Structure formats: structure tokens, C-alpha cells
């Protein structure tokens, strides 16, 4: 767990004269769940990808805990990201998918087995550990993607519209599931969505972006209370 801090963060893509995001100041407390919302093109993915290290930072500073991470590779940032398309390895089983990131980091077999078992319990994937992703439903695949993030015990979770490929009914149940996990793990999270209900349900605080800038920031009921 760690706080996450964005100070005067900006991004101008190569070949573009306008910044995609500019002057972003957001302080996220330890264990806080922040949801980023705003119209398409407002800079949500850009911001998330800069925190993840998938996109370079053009201006300002990003800190995870006390560490300035602007120049660090994604793997060195102690964060785990859950993607919209799940990004599972098709040739690996559920267990192997969940273990992969830890194995790469040289975690011992015993610790990996323990963490995978615990994540599988939390996500009700125990019966599916030896299956390949293609033999799972969409919701189960998304739970594997979450399991893979959880076993890492990262300082922060990043979510990029993780539920938008699921049907409406699944979205509701997965939303509740993520909320339970959030309360149980109390890991700092930055979550991007364009779904207002998802944002309302999950956020401790909402950040509304517009045109690459922070338009509003506050508790969901403050933000969505119409003036
Ligand atoms: P959102 O996630 O809110 O839809 P994005 O972060 O994807 O917004 O996009 C913010 C702005 O940056 C948009 O104007 C988009 O066209 C632009 N943009 C995003 N990615 C790139 C890129 N790789 N190269 C150039 N412009 C980009
Ligand atoms: P999303 O909003 O879910 O990120 P997009 O379709 O906006 O999906 O973007 C898909 C990919 O294309 C992203 O990697 C993004 O950075 C890139 N992209 C978005 N807008 C532009 C742009 N104007 N020029 C170049 N790449 C872009």
C-alpha cells in the first residue's frame, strides 16, 4: 500500500501541438479508491498509462509512495494493472496466468502457491485453476485478470475500464465483487470508467477530467449533485 501523487502532470504526444492532459494535480491517500471519469478523449487512458509507465511523462512528477517513478519501467513500479481485454496468456492455465508475474520476479514456489490459492478463494476460481482462458466465461476471465493483480500484492492497482467487455448483468455483479475486494484489501486504486454507476459504487473520490484537465474532484455524491 502506498499513496500515489500526481503533481503538475502533463502529456503532449509527439506530433501534436495540444497537450492531451495538462496540469494534473491529484493526491491519492493510502488505500483510497479513486475513479477517473469524463468524456471520451478527455485524457483518462493517457493519465492511467503514464502512472503505469506505458506512456512517457512530458511534464510534472508521478510518485508511488516516496518514489518518483517518471523514469521507471512498468515492472519496477510496484503496481498491477487490470485491462479491459483481460490480457491473459491463452496457452497458460488459470493458475499459471496468476503465478506468472510472481515467477518472473523470483518469488518462491511456496509463496506463489499460497497467494494463488488465496486469490482463487477470494475470487471463487478454485474449481478453474487448471483450465485455459478459452474454457472460461467472460466474467471468469476478468476474475483471473484480477487474481493476477492481487497475487502481486502491489502498492497500487490500476484499472482500465475492466468491466466494459462484460454484459450488463455481469457488470453489476463484478462491480460488487470489486467493491468487496477493495474493502478487504484496502489497496490504493486508480480506476478508469465511463460508467457512472460503476464510478458511484466504487469511488471514495471521483476525478472528473475534461479536455485534459481536472474539472472536479470529490466524493461521488458531491460530484453528481447537480447545481
Ligand atoms: P480517454 O481515455 O479519456 O478517451 P485518451 O487519453 O485516450 O482519452 O486521449 C486523450 C487525447 O489524447 C485525445 O485527444 C486522443 O486523441 C489523444 N491521444 C491518445 N493517445 C494518443 C497517441 N498515442 N498519440 C496521439 N494522440 C493520442
Ligand atoms: P481507449 O479510449 O479505450 O484507450 P482508443 O481507441 O481511444 O481506446 O485508443 C486505442 C489506442 O490508440 C491507445 O493506445 C491510444 O493511446 C491510441 N490513440 C488514441 N488516440 C490516438 C490518436 N489520436 N493518435 C494516435 N493514437 C491514438
Short mmCIF file of C-alpha atoms and ligand atoms in Angstrom, two decimals:
data_model
loop_
_atom_site.label_atom_id
_atom_site.label_comp_id
_atom_site.label_asym_id
_atom_site.label_seq_id
_atom_site.Cartn_x
_atom_site.Cartn_y
_atom_site.Cartn_z
CA UNK A 1 0.00 0.00 0.00
CA UNK A 2 1.15 3.47 -0.73
CA UNK A 3 -0.10 6.89 -1.56
CA UNK A 4 0.03 7.99 -5.13
CA UNK A 5 0.73 11.51 -6.15
CA UNK A 6 0.47 13.35 -9.43
CA UNK A 7 1.95 16.82 -9.47
CA UNK A 8 1.54 19.17 -12.44
CA UNK A 9 1.48 16.12 -14.70
CA UNK A 10 1.18 16.73 -18.42
CA UNK A 11 1.42 14.81 -21.65
CA UNK A 12 1.90 16.06 -25.17
CA UNK A 13 2.04 13.30 -27.76
CA UNK A 14 4.70 13.50 -30.44
CA UNK A 15 3.44 15.38 -33.47
CA UNK A 16 0.66 17.04 -31.51
CA UNK A 17 0.58 20.78 -30.74
CA UNK A 18 -2.00 20.46 -27.95
CA UNK A 19 -1.34 18.61 -24.70
CA UNK A 20 -3.55 15.54 -24.19
CA UNK A 21 -3.51 16.28 -20.44
CA UNK A 22 -2.00 19.22 -18.57
CA UNK A 23 -1.54 20.49 -15.03
CA UNK A 24 -2.93 17.41 -13.33
CA UNK A 25 -2.62 17.55 -9.52
CA UNK A 26 -4.10 14.58 -7.69
CA UNK A 27 -3.10 13.28 -4.26
CA UNK A 28 -4.39 9.78 -3.58
CA UNK A 29 -4.20 8.59 0.02
CA UNK A 30 -3.05 5.16 1.16
CA UNK A 31 -5.85 2.71 0.48
CA UNK A 32 -8.01 5.25 -1.29
CA UNK A 33 -10.08 4.22 -4.34
CA UNK A 34 -10.10 6.94 -6.99
CA UNK A 35 -12.24 6.68 -10.10
CA UNK A 36 -11.38 8.74 -13.17
CA UNK A 37 -14.35 9.71 -15.32
CA UNK A 38 -15.01 12.10 -18.19
CA UNK A 39 -15.98 12.16 -21.85
CA UNK A 40 -14.14 10.16 -24.47
CA UNK A 41 -10.83 11.80 -25.36
CA UNK A 42 -10.54 13.75 -22.09
CA UNK A 43 -7.28 12.00 -21.18
CA UNK A 44 -8.27 9.16 -18.82
CA UNK A 45 -6.21 6.45 -20.54
CA UNK A 46 -3.30 8.79 -21.06
CA UNK A 47 -3.17 9.54 -17.35
CA UNK A 48 -3.52 5.91 -16.32
CA UNK A 49 -0.90 4.80 -18.82
CA UNK A 50 1.56 7.38 -17.51
CA UNK A 51 1.09 6.10 -13.96
CA UNK A 52 1.56 2.56 -15.26
CA UNK A 53 4.71 3.56 -17.14
CA UNK A 54 3.24 2.59 -20.51
CA UNK A 55 3.48 6.19 -21.70
CA UNK A 56 6.23 8.74 -21.05
CA UNK A 57 5.50 11.79 -18.90
CA UNK A 58 6.02 15.15 -20.65
CA UNK A 59 5.70 17.38 -17.57
CA UNK A 60 5.44 17.12 -13.80
CA UNK A 61 6.01 14.27 -11.40
CA UNK A 62 4.39 10.97 -10.54
CA UNK A 63 5.14 9.39 -7.17
CA UNK A 64 4.17 5.99 -5.83
CA UNK A 65 4.85 6.14 -2.11
CA UNK A 66 8.02 8.16 -1.73
CA UNK A 67 9.43 7.08 -5.08
CA UNK A 68 9.45 9.34 -8.12
CA UNK A 69 8.57 6.87 -10.87
CA UNK A 70 8.65 9.07 -14.00
CA UNK A 71 11.63 7.21 -15.41
CA UNK A 72 10.97 3.73 -14.03
CA UNK A 73 9.92 0.79 -16.20
CA UNK A 74 6.41 -0.59 -15.58
CA UNK A 75 7.86 -3.67 -13.87
CA UNK A 76 9.76 -1.54 -11.36
CA UNK A 77 6.76 0.49 -10.19
CA UNK A 78 5.15 -1.94 -7.76
CA UNK A 79 1.75 -1.55 -9.39
CA UNK A 80 -0.58 -4.05 -11.05
CA UNK A 81 -2.88 -3.16 -13.91
CA UNK A 82 -6.14 -4.81 -14.94
CA UNK A 83 -7.02 -4.29 -18.60
CA UNK A 84 -10.32 -4.13 -20.42
CA UNK A 85 -9.39 -7.05 -22.69
CA UNK A 86 -8.07 -9.12 -19.72
CA UNK A 87 -4.70 -9.68 -21.45
CA UNK A 88 -4.47 -13.32 -20.30
CA UNK A 89 -1.99 -15.75 -21.82
CA UNK A 90 -4.12 -18.16 -23.87
CA UNK A 91 -1.71 -21.10 -23.67
CA UNK A 92 -1.43 -20.97 -19.87
CA UNK A 93 -3.85 -22.28 -17.28
CA UNK A 94 -5.58 -20.01 -14.79
CA UNK A 95 -3.03 -20.99 -12.17
CA UNK A 96 -0.11 -20.25 -14.50
CA UNK A 97 -1.62 -16.95 -15.56
CA UNK A 98 -1.95 -15.88 -11.94
CA UNK A 99 1.52 -17.10 -10.99
CA UNK A 100 3.37 -15.68 -13.99
CA UNK A 101 4.16 -12.20 -12.66
CA UNK A 102 5.44 -13.55 -9.35
CA UNK A 103 7.51 -16.25 -11.01
CA UNK A 104 9.20 -13.62 -13.16
CA UNK A 105 10.12 -11.74 -10.02
CA UNK A 106 11.72 -14.80 -8.48
CA UNK A 107 9.13 -15.33 -5.75
CA UNK A 108 9.45 -18.75 -4.10
CA UNK A 109 7.17 -21.58 -5.20
CA UNK A 110 5.65 -21.88 -1.73
CA UNK A 111 4.70 -18.20 -1.58
CA UNK A 112 3.30 -18.31 -5.13
CA UNK A 113 1.17 -21.35 -4.31
CA UNK A 114 -0.14 -19.71 -1.16
CA UNK A 115 -1.02 -16.42 -2.84
CA UNK A 116 -2.65 -18.08 -5.85
CA UNK A 117 -4.74 -20.26 -3.55
CA UNK A 118 -5.84 -17.25 -1.54
CA UNK A 119 -6.72 -15.18 -4.61
CA UNK A 120 -8.60 -18.15 -6.08
CA UNK A 121 -10.59 -18.41 -2.86
CA UNK A 122 -11.42 -14.71 -2.84
CA UNK A 123 -12.47 -14.79 -6.49
CA UNK A 124 -14.17 -18.19 -6.41
CA UNK A 125 -11.86 -19.57 -9.05
CA UNK A 126 -10.75 -22.65 -7.12
CA UNK A 127 -12.50 -25.06 -9.47
CA UNK A 128 -10.99 -23.48 -12.58
CA UNK A 129 -7.29 -23.31 -11.76
CA UNK A 130 -6.28 -25.95 -14.32
CA UNK A 131 -8.40 -24.58 -17.16
CA UNK A 132 -7.20 -22.42 -20.00
CA UNK A 133 -8.81 -19.00 -20.52
CA UNK A 134 -10.79 -20.14 -23.58
CA UNK A 135 -12.72 -22.55 -21.34
CA UNK A 136 -13.89 -19.73 -19.08
CA UNK A 137 -16.76 -17.24 -19.27
CA UNK A 138 -16.07 -13.52 -19.70
CA UNK A 139 -16.67 -12.86 -16.03
CA UNK A 140 -14.33 -15.66 -15.00
CA UNK A 141 -11.63 -14.33 -17.31
CA UNK A 142 -11.94 -10.91 -15.77
CA UNK A 143 -11.64 -12.51 -12.31
CA UNK A 144 -8.43 -14.25 -13.42
CA UNK A 145 -7.09 -10.87 -14.56
CA UNK A 146 -7.90 -9.54 -11.12
CA UNK A 147 -6.34 -12.55 -9.45
CA UNK A 148 -3.16 -11.93 -11.35
CA UNK A 149 -3.07 -8.39 -9.98
CA UNK A 150 -3.95 -9.39 -6.42
CA UNK A 151 -1.26 -12.05 -6.02
CA UNK A 152 1.38 -9.42 -6.66
CA UNK A 153 0.30 -7.50 -3.53
CA UNK A 154 1.22 -4.27 -5.27
CA UNK A 155 1.38 -0.79 -3.78
CA UNK A 156 -1.47 0.21 -6.09
CA UNK A 157 -3.96 -1.23 -8.58
CA UNK A 158 -4.69 0.43 -11.89
CA UNK A 159 -7.91 -0.49 -13.69
CA UNK A 160 -8.57 0.43 -17.32
CA UNK A 161 -12.31 0.00 -17.90
CA UNK A 162 -12.09 -3.57 -16.61
CA UNK A 163 -15.80 -4.34 -16.90
CA UNK A 164 -16.74 -2.76 -20.20
CA UNK A 165 -16.47 -6.00 -22.19
CA UNK A 166 -18.96 -7.78 -19.92
CA UNK A 167 -22.72 -7.91 -20.36
CA UNK A 168 -24.86 -5.66 -18.19
CA UNK A 169 -25.77 -8.30 -15.62
CA UNK A 170 -22.19 -9.42 -15.12
CA UNK A 171 -21.04 -5.84 -14.85
CA UNK A 172 -23.30 -5.34 -11.85
CA UNK A 173 -22.10 -8.44 -10.02
CA UNK A 174 -18.44 -7.81 -10.84
CA UNK A 175 -18.84 -4.25 -9.63
CA UNK A 176 -20.00 -5.55 -6.25
CA UNK A 177 -17.16 -8.04 -6.25
CA UNK A 178 -14.55 -5.36 -6.89
CA UNK A 179 -16.06 -3.24 -4.14
CA UNK A 180 -15.79 -6.12 -1.67
CA UNK A 181 -12.18 -6.75 -2.69
CA UNK A 182 -11.44 -3.06 -2.37
CA UNK A 183 -12.73 -3.02 1.19
CA UNK A 184 -10.98 -6.21 2.10
CA UNK A 185 -7.57 -5.44 0.58
CA UNK A 186 -7.63 -1.66 1.13
CA UNK A 187 -5.10 -1.22 -1.67
CA UNK A 188 -4.75 2.19 -3.29
CA UNK A 189 -6.55 2.12 -6.62
CA UNK A 190 -6.94 4.29 -9.70
CA UNK A 191 -9.86 3.13 -11.82
CA UNK A 192 -10.95 4.43 -15.23
CA UNK A 193 -14.51 4.01 -16.41
CA UNK A 194 -17.16 5.78 -18.45
CA UNK A 195 -19.94 4.08 -16.48
CA UNK A 196 -21.49 6.43 -13.94
CA UNK A 197 -22.95 3.67 -11.76
CA UNK A 198 -19.59 1.94 -11.59
CA UNK A 199 -17.99 5.22 -10.59
CA UNK A 200 -20.63 5.92 -7.92
CA UNK A 201 -20.37 2.44 -6.44
CA UNK A 202 -16.63 2.15 -6.31
CA UNK A 203 -15.15 5.57 -5.71
CA UNK A 204 -14.04 7.04 -2.43
CA UNK A 205 -13.45 10.10 -4.58
CA UNK A 206 -14.15 10.83 -8.21
CA UNK A 207 -11.92 12.81 -10.51
CA UNK A 208 -13.75 14.31 -13.46
CA UNK A 209 -11.47 15.12 -16.39
CA UNK A 210 -12.45 17.39 -19.22
CA UNK A 211 -10.24 18.45 -22.09
CA UNK A 212 -7.18 17.05 -20.37
CA UNK A 213 -7.73 18.93 -17.11
CA UNK A 214 -9.28 18.16 -13.75
CA UNK A 215 -12.74 19.68 -13.76
CA UNK A 216 -13.98 18.33 -10.44
CA UNK A 217 -12.72 16.16 -7.64
CA UNK A 218 -14.73 14.93 -4.68
CA UNK A 219 -16.96 12.29 -3.13
CA UNK A 220 -19.41 10.78 -5.66
CA UNK A 221 -22.46 12.47 -4.18
CA UNK A 222 -20.77 15.86 -4.21
CA UNK A 223 -19.71 15.48 -7.81
CA UNK A 224 -23.00 14.15 -9.16
CA UNK A 225 -25.22 16.55 -7.19
CA UNK A 226 -26.42 18.84 -9.94
CA UNK A 227 -26.03 22.55 -9.25
P1 LIG B 1 -9.78 8.89 -22.93
O1 LIG B 1 -9.09 7.72 -22.35
O2 LIG B 1 -10.39 9.79 -21.91
O3 LIG B 1 -10.75 8.53 -24.01
P2 LIG B 1 -7.21 9.42 -24.15
O4 LIG B 1 -6.25 9.54 -23.04
O5 LIG B 1 -7.27 8.15 -24.92
O6 LIG B 1 -8.66 9.83 -23.62
O7 LIG B 1 -6.95 10.58 -25.18
C1 LIG B 1 -6.69 11.94 -24.78
C2 LIG B 1 -6.29 12.74 -26.02
O8 LIG B 1 -5.01 12.30 -26.44
C3 LIG B 1 -7.23 12.54 -27.20
O9 LIG B 1 -7.29 13.78 -27.88
C4 LIG B 1 -6.54 11.48 -28.04
O10 LIG B 1 -6.84 11.59 -29.39
C5 LIG B 1 -5.06 11.79 -27.78
N1 LIG B 1 -4.21 10.59 -27.86
C6 LIG B 1 -4.33 9.46 -27.11
N2 LIG B 1 -3.36 8.57 -27.40
C7 LIG B 1 -2.61 9.17 -28.35
C8 LIG B 1 -1.45 8.77 -29.08
N3 LIG B 1 -0.87 7.58 -28.88
N4 LIG B 1 -0.94 9.65 -29.99
C9 LIG B 1 -1.51 10.86 -30.20
N5 LIG B 1 -2.60 11.29 -29.55
C10 LIG B 1 -3.15 10.47 -28.65
P1 LIG B 2 -9.29 3.69 -25.26
O1 LIG B 2 -10.06 5.00 -25.17
O2 LIG B 2 -10.04 2.54 -24.72
O3 LIG B 2 -7.88 3.82 -24.78
P2 LIG B 2 -8.80 4.26 -28.01
O4 LIG B 2 -9.45 3.65 -29.19
O5 LIG B 2 -9.05 5.71 -27.65
O6 LIG B 2 -9.16 3.33 -26.80
O7 LIG B 2 -7.21 4.11 -28.14
C1 LIG B 2 -6.62 2.90 -28.52
C2 LIG B 2 -5.13 3.14 -28.67
O8 LIG B 2 -4.89 4.14 -29.66
C3 LIG B 2 -4.47 3.65 -27.39
O9 LIG B 2 -3.23 3.02 -27.25
C4 LIG B 2 -4.30 5.14 -27.61
O10 LIG B 2 -3.16 5.64 -26.92
C5 LIG B 2 -4.13 5.22 -29.12
N1 LIG B 2 -4.68 6.51 -29.64
C6 LIG B 2 -5.81 7.11 -29.25
N2 LIG B 2 -5.99 8.27 -29.90
C7 LIG B 2 -4.91 8.39 -30.74
C8 LIG B 2 -4.52 9.37 -31.69
N3 LIG B 2 -5.21 10.49 -31.91
N4 LIG B 2 -3.38 9.14 -32.39
C9 LIG B 2 -2.67 8.05 -32.19
N5 LIG B 2 -3.00 7.08 -31.29
C10 LIG B 2 -4.11 7.26 -30.59
#
